XYZ file of C-alpha atoms in Angstrom:
502
model
C -0.120 0.033 -0.062
C 1.461 3.378 -1.183
C 2.045 6.019 1.465
C 0.732 9.469 -0.039
C 1.362 13.263 0.913
C -1.139 15.702 -0.161
C 0.951 18.842 -0.186
C -0.401 22.351 0.113
C -4.164 21.226 -0.251
C -7.348 22.816 1.255
C -9.331 20.493 3.420
C -13.138 20.537 3.679
C -14.075 21.738 7.053
C -17.641 22.465 7.425
C -17.095 24.255 10.794
C -15.220 27.085 9.418
C -16.799 29.930 7.716
C -15.485 29.400 4.307
C -15.976 25.505 4.567
C -12.434 24.703 4.230
C -9.035 25.015 5.896
C -5.997 27.009 5.072
C -3.363 25.205 2.755
C -1.901 22.357 4.719
C -0.485 18.891 4.057
C -2.069 15.542 4.801
C -0.395 12.340 4.897
C -2.017 8.819 4.154
C -0.422 5.755 5.358
C -1.713 2.117 5.781
C -5.002 2.975 4.366
C -5.565 5.807 6.881
C -5.045 9.480 7.507
C -2.006 9.515 9.422
C -1.124 13.205 10.032
C -2.260 16.609 9.058
C 0.100 19.596 9.598
C 1.239 22.870 7.908
C 4.668 21.464 6.535
C 5.315 17.844 6.165
C 8.549 16.539 4.608
C 8.248 13.820 1.901
C 9.513 10.550 3.067
C 11.501 8.231 0.771
C 9.210 6.365 -1.649
C 6.101 8.481 -0.630
C 3.883 9.680 -3.499
C 3.286 13.261 -3.630
C 0.332 14.945 -4.801
C 0.342 18.758 -5.196
C -2.735 20.326 -3.873
C -2.520 24.017 -4.640
C -5.865 24.993 -6.087
C -7.723 21.815 -4.939
C -9.846 20.617 -2.104
C -9.514 17.355 -0.313
C -12.602 15.993 1.114
C -13.977 12.653 2.396
C -15.604 10.562 -0.431
C -19.270 10.529 -0.721
C -21.095 7.635 0.704
C -24.152 6.110 -1.284
C -26.124 5.132 1.846
C -28.729 3.060 -0.129
C -28.400 1.234 -3.360
C -29.700 -1.823 -5.281
C -27.115 -2.854 -7.789
C -28.954 -5.528 -9.379
C -30.727 -3.331 -11.900
C -27.613 -1.106 -12.957
C -28.154 -2.323 -16.460
C -31.828 -1.146 -16.581
C -31.278 2.845 -16.243
C -33.583 4.637 -18.195
C -35.816 1.608 -19.247
C -38.986 2.499 -17.102
C -41.224 5.584 -17.131
C -41.986 7.259 -13.860
C -44.342 4.673 -11.951
C -45.693 4.434 -8.413
C -43.506 1.818 -6.486
C -46.070 -0.890 -6.345
C -46.558 -0.910 -9.986
C -42.737 -0.245 -10.819
C -42.040 -3.288 -8.940
C -43.949 -5.419 -11.314
C -41.202 -4.516 -13.966
C -38.279 -4.228 -11.612
C -37.313 -7.844 -11.113
C -39.727 -10.435 -12.990
C -38.900 -14.018 -12.072
C -38.589 -15.475 -15.420
C -36.011 -18.428 -16.092
C -34.803 -16.512 -19.384
C -33.729 -13.764 -17.258
C -31.854 -15.902 -14.698
C -28.336 -14.071 -14.528
C -25.097 -15.771 -14.971
C -22.190 -14.810 -12.405
C -20.351 -12.885 -15.326
C -23.729 -10.742 -15.801
C -23.951 -10.025 -12.109
C -20.224 -9.014 -12.126
C -20.685 -6.807 -15.030
C -23.984 -5.056 -13.779
C -22.290 -4.500 -10.383
C -19.151 -3.015 -12.011
C -21.067 -0.571 -14.090
C -22.290 1.008 -10.820
C -18.991 0.840 -9.333
C -17.313 2.640 -12.409
C -20.051 5.643 -12.190
C -19.525 5.984 -8.647
C -15.898 5.986 -8.376
C -15.426 8.144 -11.489
C -17.523 10.986 -9.724
C -16.164 10.566 -6.058
C -18.523 8.111 -4.324
C -16.245 5.896 -2.358
C -18.455 3.634 -0.377
C -21.980 2.020 -0.999
C -24.481 0.156 0.838
C -25.860 -2.385 -1.430
C -29.163 -3.772 -0.518
C -28.804 -6.276 -3.410
C -31.748 -8.321 -4.366
C -31.251 -11.732 -6.243
C -33.747 -12.812 -8.627
C -34.832 -15.748 -8.516
C -32.570 -16.494 -5.604
C -29.321 -15.671 -3.999
C -27.215 -18.566 -5.306
C -23.633 -18.575 -3.942
C -21.920 -18.032 -7.179
C -24.076 -14.837 -7.928
C -23.199 -13.538 -4.470
C -19.632 -14.106 -5.107
C -19.688 -12.384 -8.525
C -21.292 -9.274 -6.931
C -18.793 -9.170 -4.195
C -15.808 -9.905 -6.429
C -16.659 -6.824 -8.505
C -16.509 -4.540 -5.408
C -13.259 -6.070 -4.519
C -11.845 -5.586 -7.962
C -13.014 -2.156 -8.575
C -11.614 -0.809 -5.287
C -14.751 0.514 -3.598
C -15.803 0.243 -0.132
C -19.023 -1.749 0.286
C -21.395 -3.164 2.554
C -23.502 -6.154 0.814
C -26.763 -7.501 1.922
C -29.349 -10.032 0.543
C -32.611 -8.100 -0.140
C -34.939 -11.149 -0.342
C -38.596 -11.275 0.781
C -40.005 -14.614 1.744
C -43.811 -13.880 1.764
C -46.257 -14.038 -1.021
C -47.643 -10.858 -2.717
C -51.059 -11.264 -1.269
C -49.594 -11.115 2.463
C -47.500 -7.885 1.829
C -50.021 -5.613 -0.071
C -53.396 -4.327 1.051
C -56.770 -5.238 -0.750
C -55.026 -7.443 -3.402
C -56.337 -10.558 -1.875
C -59.830 -9.261 -2.537
C -59.012 -7.891 -6.050
C -57.128 -10.517 -7.809
C -59.232 -13.030 -9.769
C -59.165 -16.728 -9.268
C -57.258 -17.609 -12.160
C -54.081 -15.387 -10.814
C -54.547 -16.141 -7.085
C -52.590 -19.236 -6.975
C -49.534 -17.530 -8.432
C -49.829 -14.549 -6.028
C -50.494 -16.778 -3.034
C -47.044 -18.638 -3.379
C -44.216 -17.451 -1.240
C -41.779 -15.430 -3.198
C -38.128 -16.470 -3.897
C -36.700 -19.087 -1.214
C -37.748 -20.150 2.262
C -36.023 -18.613 5.197
C -33.774 -21.583 6.024
C -32.114 -21.272 2.603
C -31.714 -17.531 2.974
C -30.071 -17.924 6.343
C -27.687 -20.469 4.742
C -27.076 -17.731 2.075
C -26.135 -15.345 4.848
C -23.851 -17.817 6.276
C -22.081 -18.085 2.860
C -21.982 -14.281 2.426
C -20.561 -13.774 5.798
C -18.042 -16.500 5.944
C -16.727 -15.840 2.396
C -16.908 -12.015 2.027
C -17.037 -10.209 5.370
C -13.788 -8.325 5.897
C -12.606 -9.215 2.435
C -10.089 -6.873 0.791
C -8.399 -6.026 4.005
C -11.871 -5.054 5.609
C -13.031 -2.832 2.455
C -15.856 -5.252 1.649
C -18.192 -6.250 4.389
C -21.705 -7.936 4.916
C -24.967 -6.378 6.063
C -28.473 -7.808 6.497
C -31.830 -7.074 5.068
C -35.225 -7.882 5.544
C -36.442 -5.993 2.248
C -39.343 -4.607 4.336
C -40.992 -5.680 7.400
C -44.440 -6.685 5.713
C -42.463 -8.832 3.176
C -41.108 -11.284 5.927
C -42.263 -13.183 8.696
C -41.690 -12.220 12.175
C -39.618 -15.363 12.935
C -37.194 -14.524 9.813
C -37.156 -10.781 10.820
C -35.968 -11.845 14.495
C -33.209 -14.326 12.925
C -32.052 -11.462 10.729
C -31.581 -9.170 13.621
C -29.805 -11.934 15.493
C -27.054 -12.262 12.616
C -26.881 -8.255 12.819
C -26.283 -8.162 16.495
C -23.951 -11.018 16.504
C -21.625 -9.642 13.624
C -22.363 -5.948 14.442
C -23.798 -5.444 10.908
C -26.192 -2.612 9.667
C -29.758 -4.061 9.072
C -31.708 -2.508 6.091
C -35.373 -2.084 6.078
C -37.624 -0.232 3.790
C -40.336 1.498 5.648
C -43.096 3.664 4.833
C -41.956 4.626 1.384
C -45.262 5.147 -0.067
C -48.708 6.071 0.950
C -49.983 2.429 0.238
C -47.526 1.377 2.747
C -49.268 3.642 5.334
C -52.622 2.194 4.162
C -51.221 -1.239 4.620
C -50.482 -0.571 8.187
C -54.198 0.865 8.755
C -55.739 -2.165 6.984
C -53.508 -5.148 7.691
C -51.627 -4.270 11.199
C -54.416 -3.033 13.255
C -53.645 0.481 12.572
C -50.047 0.210 13.544
C -47.521 1.901 11.060
C -44.646 -0.461 9.810
C -42.247 1.660 12.228
C -44.665 0.790 15.150
C -44.818 -2.736 14.074
C -41.000 -3.071 14.082
C -40.696 -1.346 17.408
C -43.308 -3.791 18.932
C -41.070 -6.642 17.553
C -38.238 -5.069 19.634
C -36.179 -4.657 16.296
C -35.740 -1.098 15.996
C -32.156 -0.388 17.057
C -29.098 1.766 16.244
C -27.876 -0.955 13.784
C -30.967 -0.455 11.521
C -31.328 1.708 8.460
C -34.782 2.648 7.933
C -35.137 3.365 4.123
C -37.209 6.125 2.884
C -39.485 6.940 5.955
C -41.588 9.365 4.050
C -45.093 8.579 5.315
C -44.148 8.742 9.111
C -46.114 10.663 11.878
C -44.636 12.191 14.910
C -45.172 8.886 17.012
C -43.031 7.141 14.287
C -40.416 9.885 14.467
C -40.002 9.687 18.251
C -39.544 5.951 18.208
C -36.853 6.297 15.657
C -35.044 8.883 17.654
C -35.306 6.675 20.702
C -33.946 3.747 18.902
C -30.775 5.429 17.408
C -31.720 4.192 14.067
C -30.615 6.025 10.869
C -32.726 7.007 8.057
C -31.758 6.686 4.634
C -33.059 9.513 2.391
C -33.326 8.882 -1.289
C -34.956 12.144 -2.729
C -34.400 11.439 -6.357
C -36.142 7.970 -6.201
C -38.887 9.417 -4.141
C -39.594 11.960 -6.750
C -39.144 9.583 -9.774
C -41.724 7.197 -8.336
C -43.905 9.656 -6.691
C -43.594 8.624 -3.360
C -43.521 11.954 -1.363
C -41.233 14.282 0.367
C -39.649 13.161 3.592
C -39.889 15.289 6.918
C -36.087 16.361 6.594
C -36.383 19.188 9.439
C -38.438 17.169 11.880
C -35.819 14.528 11.650
C -32.905 16.718 12.218
C -34.603 18.492 15.120
C -35.088 15.041 16.646
C -31.420 14.197 16.084
C -32.279 11.320 13.788
C -29.142 10.528 11.965
C -29.537 10.827 8.164
C -27.750 9.437 5.318
C -28.116 9.882 1.703
C -28.735 7.331 -1.210
C -29.232 6.797 -4.984
C -31.544 3.664 -4.362
C -31.265 2.121 -7.839
C -30.359 3.028 -11.420
C -34.029 2.613 -12.556
C -35.390 4.842 -9.784
C -32.834 7.550 -10.332
C -31.239 6.546 -13.527
C -27.913 8.094 -12.555
C -25.797 6.536 -9.995
C -24.577 10.188 -8.739
C -24.566 11.164 -5.284
C -23.795 14.873 -6.265
C -27.261 14.840 -7.906
C -29.014 13.230 -4.656
C -27.222 16.143 -2.601
C -28.590 18.839 -4.803
C -32.296 17.339 -4.840
C -32.018 16.733 -0.977
C -31.069 20.578 -0.463
C -34.044 21.983 -2.600
C -36.988 19.569 -2.513
C -38.002 20.259 1.207
C -38.304 23.870 0.351
C -41.783 22.934 -1.136
C -42.958 21.344 2.041
C -42.404 23.918 4.743
C -43.255 27.489 4.381
C -40.821 28.517 7.106
C -37.754 29.104 4.998
C -35.550 28.988 8.166
C -36.243 25.261 8.225
C -34.982 24.419 4.831
C -31.957 22.263 4.524
C -28.489 23.903 4.715
C -25.743 22.790 2.404
C -23.580 21.787 5.396
C -26.296 19.510 6.566
C -26.672 17.806 3.167
C -22.855 17.347 2.925
C -22.646 15.838 6.334
C -25.577 13.357 5.547
C -23.573 12.330 2.170
C -20.393 11.701 4.279
C -20.432 11.368 8.191
C -23.969 10.027 7.989
C -22.953 7.499 5.605
C -20.206 6.253 7.709
C -22.411 6.191 10.718
C -25.054 4.051 8.757
C -22.196 1.689 7.613
C -20.887 1.294 11.219
C -17.483 2.304 10.086
C -15.868 4.513 12.881
C -14.301 7.620 11.209
C -15.596 7.082 7.729
C -16.870 10.218 5.981
C -14.344 12.484 7.972
C -11.003 13.878 7.781
C -9.955 13.158 11.216
C -6.304 11.504 11.964
C -6.828 7.753 12.202
C -10.024 7.643 9.848
C -10.182 5.626 6.690
C -8.374 7.342 4.017
C -11.530 7.493 1.536
C -10.812 10.733 -0.057
C -11.490 12.826 -3.210
C -9.525 15.692 -4.810
C -11.701 18.391 -6.103
C -10.523 20.918 -8.800
C -11.207 24.413 -7.362
C -10.401 26.069 -10.795
C -13.030 24.288 -12.455
C -16.152 26.062 -13.598
C -18.411 25.113 -10.702
C -16.015 26.960 -8.418
C -15.269 29.954 -10.438
C -15.780 32.415 -8.764
C -15.567 30.865 -5.376
C -18.453 32.401 -3.387
C -19.452 29.761 -0.755
C -17.698 26.407 -0.756
C -20.481 24.220 0.791
C -23.266 25.680 -1.374
C -21.246 25.299 -4.678
C -20.269 21.802 -3.688
C -24.193 20.994 -3.381
C -25.582 23.176 -5.948
C -22.873 23.556 -8.618
C -20.939 20.406 -8.610
C -21.891 17.054 -10.436
C -18.675 15.127 -10.269
C -17.135 16.526 -13.082
C -14.444 18.367 -11.109
C -13.293 15.236 -9.268
C -9.736 14.763 -10.196
C -8.880 11.719 -8.246
C -10.733 9.149 -5.971
C -8.993 7.391 -3.036
C -10.249 4.348 -1.204
C -8.451 2.936 1.721
C -5.307 4.862 0.980
C -5.321 3.482 -2.820
C -5.952 5.698 -5.673
C -8.892 3.913 -7.594
C -9.936 6.793 -10.109
C -8.032 9.439 -11.621
C -8.738 12.022 -14.399
C -12.193 10.530 -14.930
C -11.235 6.968 -15.327
C -10.689 3.869 -12.956
C -7.308 2.737 -12.495
C -8.278 -0.589 -11.055
C -9.780 -2.229 -13.973
C -9.719 -2.143 -17.903
C -12.847 0.178 -18.110
C -13.032 0.209 -21.751
C -13.276 -3.606 -21.980
C -15.816 -3.786 -19.149
C -18.140 -1.166 -20.830
C -17.774 -2.878 -24.386
C -18.571 -6.413 -22.914
C -21.533 -4.796 -20.955
C -22.932 -2.917 -23.790
C -22.863 -6.133 -25.892
C -24.232 -8.495 -23.153
C -27.271 -6.480 -22.294
C -28.189 -5.666 -25.708
C -28.501 -9.294 -26.195
C -31.044 -9.617 -23.353
C -33.113 -6.724 -24.531
C -35.633 -9.149 -26.242
C -35.932 -11.404 -22.994
C -36.564 -8.034 -20.936
C -39.148 -6.969 -23.357
C -40.864 -10.464 -22.984
C -40.750 -9.975 -19.229
C -42.576 -6.715 -19.425
C -45.362 -8.308 -21.511
C -45.732 -11.246 -18.906
C -46.638 -8.829 -16.018
C -49.498 -7.063 -18.089
C -51.953 -9.508 -16.831
C -51.603 -8.084 -13.173
C -51.597 -4.596 -14.160
C -55.288 -3.787 -14.005
C -55.613 -5.374 -10.453
C -52.362 -3.590 -9.134
C -53.865 -0.408 -10.461
C -57.165 -1.004 -8.697
C -55.105 -1.643 -5.462
C -53.194 1.683 -5.933
C -56.738 3.433 -6.552
C -58.066 2.020 -3.440
C -55.014 2.874 -1.477
C -55.137 6.451 -2.838
C -58.971 6.967 -1.877
C -58.107 5.682 1.704
C -58.578 8.618 4.202
C -55.251 9.469 5.942
C -54.464 12.080 8.389
C -51.364 13.041 6.725
C -50.181 14.285 3.232
C -46.495 13.880 1.905
C -47.172 15.016 -1.618
C -47.916 18.357 -2.913
C -51.704 18.672 -3.354
C -53.469 18.888 -6.705
C -53.907 22.462 -7.896
C -57.483 23.826 -7.417
């Protein structure tokens, strides 16, 4: 591992008025930030990077992601989640991935993230039709080869469609009922075996850069017993626990109709499964009682504003969460619910969308808060001490930003220009665990051109099968639309979307 000295560089410091330090030197050794001082002498064999006119800052952290659909960006129109999911991952044998396919689609996301300065990702990866060991291995190997820091979970429901959605049981016709009554994917014992493989094989791989996490997908998609067993794995190995909750209005209605009026947050609390290890994903349709439970538990909320807009899910209660001290991280979600795997875009949306939901402009998000959510908030969610900071001893996951590039000329306010002006084009270098993994817009760890060419040819060859999969789900569409209509007509004492104009 190369020792690196950044010389004469400005450091991001959100506690300072200008948002950055005076010029200084920073040494990276053994994958961590070793020393920060005014003048450090270069040591023999040390790589020296001149930092004049540049900003050194923590790499961005993609706090929520599904890599399994990296190859589907731009494929779908904007749709509400429950209808979108019909097209997201159809279980057709002709679409069963090979290990090479899983590797390529994962690597596509790594290339996009690392080029633009996202150094870490929490991959809540779903495996259709099942998390076979060779597919798990292919996904994890892509993260190892790319140089990214990653947490990898198996996002697998085990209950049937009729158990996890409201109204559908009464709507679906008899000729389709059997298909939607069958459990999805594989049974809990097999899923637990898959977690044994993931943890035994990959947890701590690449000198700790690639680690495991656990996922229930969402509380309503798994049995209480499996939910409890996943939490036990999370507790024993100190792993983040991913759970989608109250992403949509329909999920709030599900609690009213199917959980005796309890929300999914309240349901999870009643099972004693809310904890500081949990990443509660989305948390849009929450009420004050839900927020109080989240605050008391120490759970992190993963905010995905671009996805929330693309799917029409609603606007999260940013300021109410901040006021309660609920930790926040930011995420892309997935390449067909955002279409770009770009955390700069996520930061910009997070900084402005909440301006529409609060008349009091003093409560609107500040650029410094948004940057913290995309860096230190992500590190906390990943349960990686020091990640997302520039503290001595922290992991050296760093990006070098060109302050002479157009987004910063003239330089008026560093934090605001990072959030509102930058989209990753000014990132000169990306470092993960002390290794330079991208430079001048390209990865240094792989043959990028070869991977892109192979991916283009491979996924072009699957287009016909994907089109066929879209047609296969059309038989369900009228019934899901009716479910969506009924949920929209159900009276709720809250609103998380802008009202229709009079």
